[in-house]
XYZ file of C-alpha atoms in Angstrom:
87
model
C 0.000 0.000 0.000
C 0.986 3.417 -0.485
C 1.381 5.453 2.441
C -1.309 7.523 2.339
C -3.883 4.863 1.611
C -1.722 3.306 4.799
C -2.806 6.392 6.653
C -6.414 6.137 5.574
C -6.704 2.783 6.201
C -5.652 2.850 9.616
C -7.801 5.971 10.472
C -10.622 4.049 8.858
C -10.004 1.168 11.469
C -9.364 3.705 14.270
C -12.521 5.596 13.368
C -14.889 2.548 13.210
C -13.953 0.709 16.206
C -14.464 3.552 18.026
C -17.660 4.259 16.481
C -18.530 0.578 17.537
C -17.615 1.009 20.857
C -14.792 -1.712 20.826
C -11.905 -1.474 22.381
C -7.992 -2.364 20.684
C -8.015 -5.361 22.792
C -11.650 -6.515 22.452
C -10.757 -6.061 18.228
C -7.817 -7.693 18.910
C -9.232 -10.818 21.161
C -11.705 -11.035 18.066
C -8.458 -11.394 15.415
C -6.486 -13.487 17.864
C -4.105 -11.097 17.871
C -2.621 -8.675 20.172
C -3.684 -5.573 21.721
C 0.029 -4.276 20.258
C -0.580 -5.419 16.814
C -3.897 -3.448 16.410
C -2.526 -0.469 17.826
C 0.583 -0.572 15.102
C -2.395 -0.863 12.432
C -3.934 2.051 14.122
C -0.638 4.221 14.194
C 0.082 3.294 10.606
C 3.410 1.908 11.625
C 2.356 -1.676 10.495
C -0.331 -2.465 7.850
C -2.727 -5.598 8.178
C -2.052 -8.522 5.690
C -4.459 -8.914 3.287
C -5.909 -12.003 5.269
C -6.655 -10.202 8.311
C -8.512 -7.257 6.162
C -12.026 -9.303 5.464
C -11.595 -10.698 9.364
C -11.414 -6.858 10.430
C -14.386 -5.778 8.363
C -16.329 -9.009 9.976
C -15.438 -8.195 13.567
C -16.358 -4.241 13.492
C -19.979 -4.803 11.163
C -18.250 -2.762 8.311
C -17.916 -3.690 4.528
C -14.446 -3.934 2.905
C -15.197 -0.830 0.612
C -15.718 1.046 3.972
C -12.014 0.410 5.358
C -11.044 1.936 2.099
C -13.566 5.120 2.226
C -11.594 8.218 0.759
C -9.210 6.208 -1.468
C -8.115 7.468 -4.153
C -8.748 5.428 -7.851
C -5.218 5.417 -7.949
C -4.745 3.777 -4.984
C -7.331 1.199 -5.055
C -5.994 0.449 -8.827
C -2.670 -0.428 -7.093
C -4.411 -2.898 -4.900
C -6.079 -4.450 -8.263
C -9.480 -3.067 -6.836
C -11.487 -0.651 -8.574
C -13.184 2.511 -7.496
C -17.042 1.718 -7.350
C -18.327 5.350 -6.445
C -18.552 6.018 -10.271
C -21.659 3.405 -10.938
């Protein structure tokens, strides 16, 4: 990933567990995964493999597009995704 679709990625997980009202280590306990490893994803310091991304989405109620809200085309292109806003 770039780093700013990095960035928005880990805001985007930041911003919707909060909304959810889930703590790092209640997301984390969810993942079996650490309370450390969710707050690297949340810092941006780490990024999530791609098999933990459809495992986040699950645990916090969200669709994959939503972790990627405010990508650019560009961006999701690079990920071999494409940008559905358009349709």
């Amino acid at each position: 990933m770039s780093p700013a679709l990095s960035a928005l990625v880990a805001r985007n997980i930041r911003a919707e567990r909060s909304r959810v009202g889930m703590t790092q280590d209640q997301l984390a306990e969810r993942l079996g995964l650490t309370r450390s490893a969710v707050s690297l994803w949340e810092r941006g310091q780490r990024e999530p493999g791609l098999d933990y991304l459809v495992p986040i989405c699950q645990a916090l109620g969200i669709d994959l597009a939503d972790l990627f809200r405010g990508a650019s085309a560009n961006d999701l292109a690079t990920l071999g995704l494409r940008d559905v806003r358009a349709r």
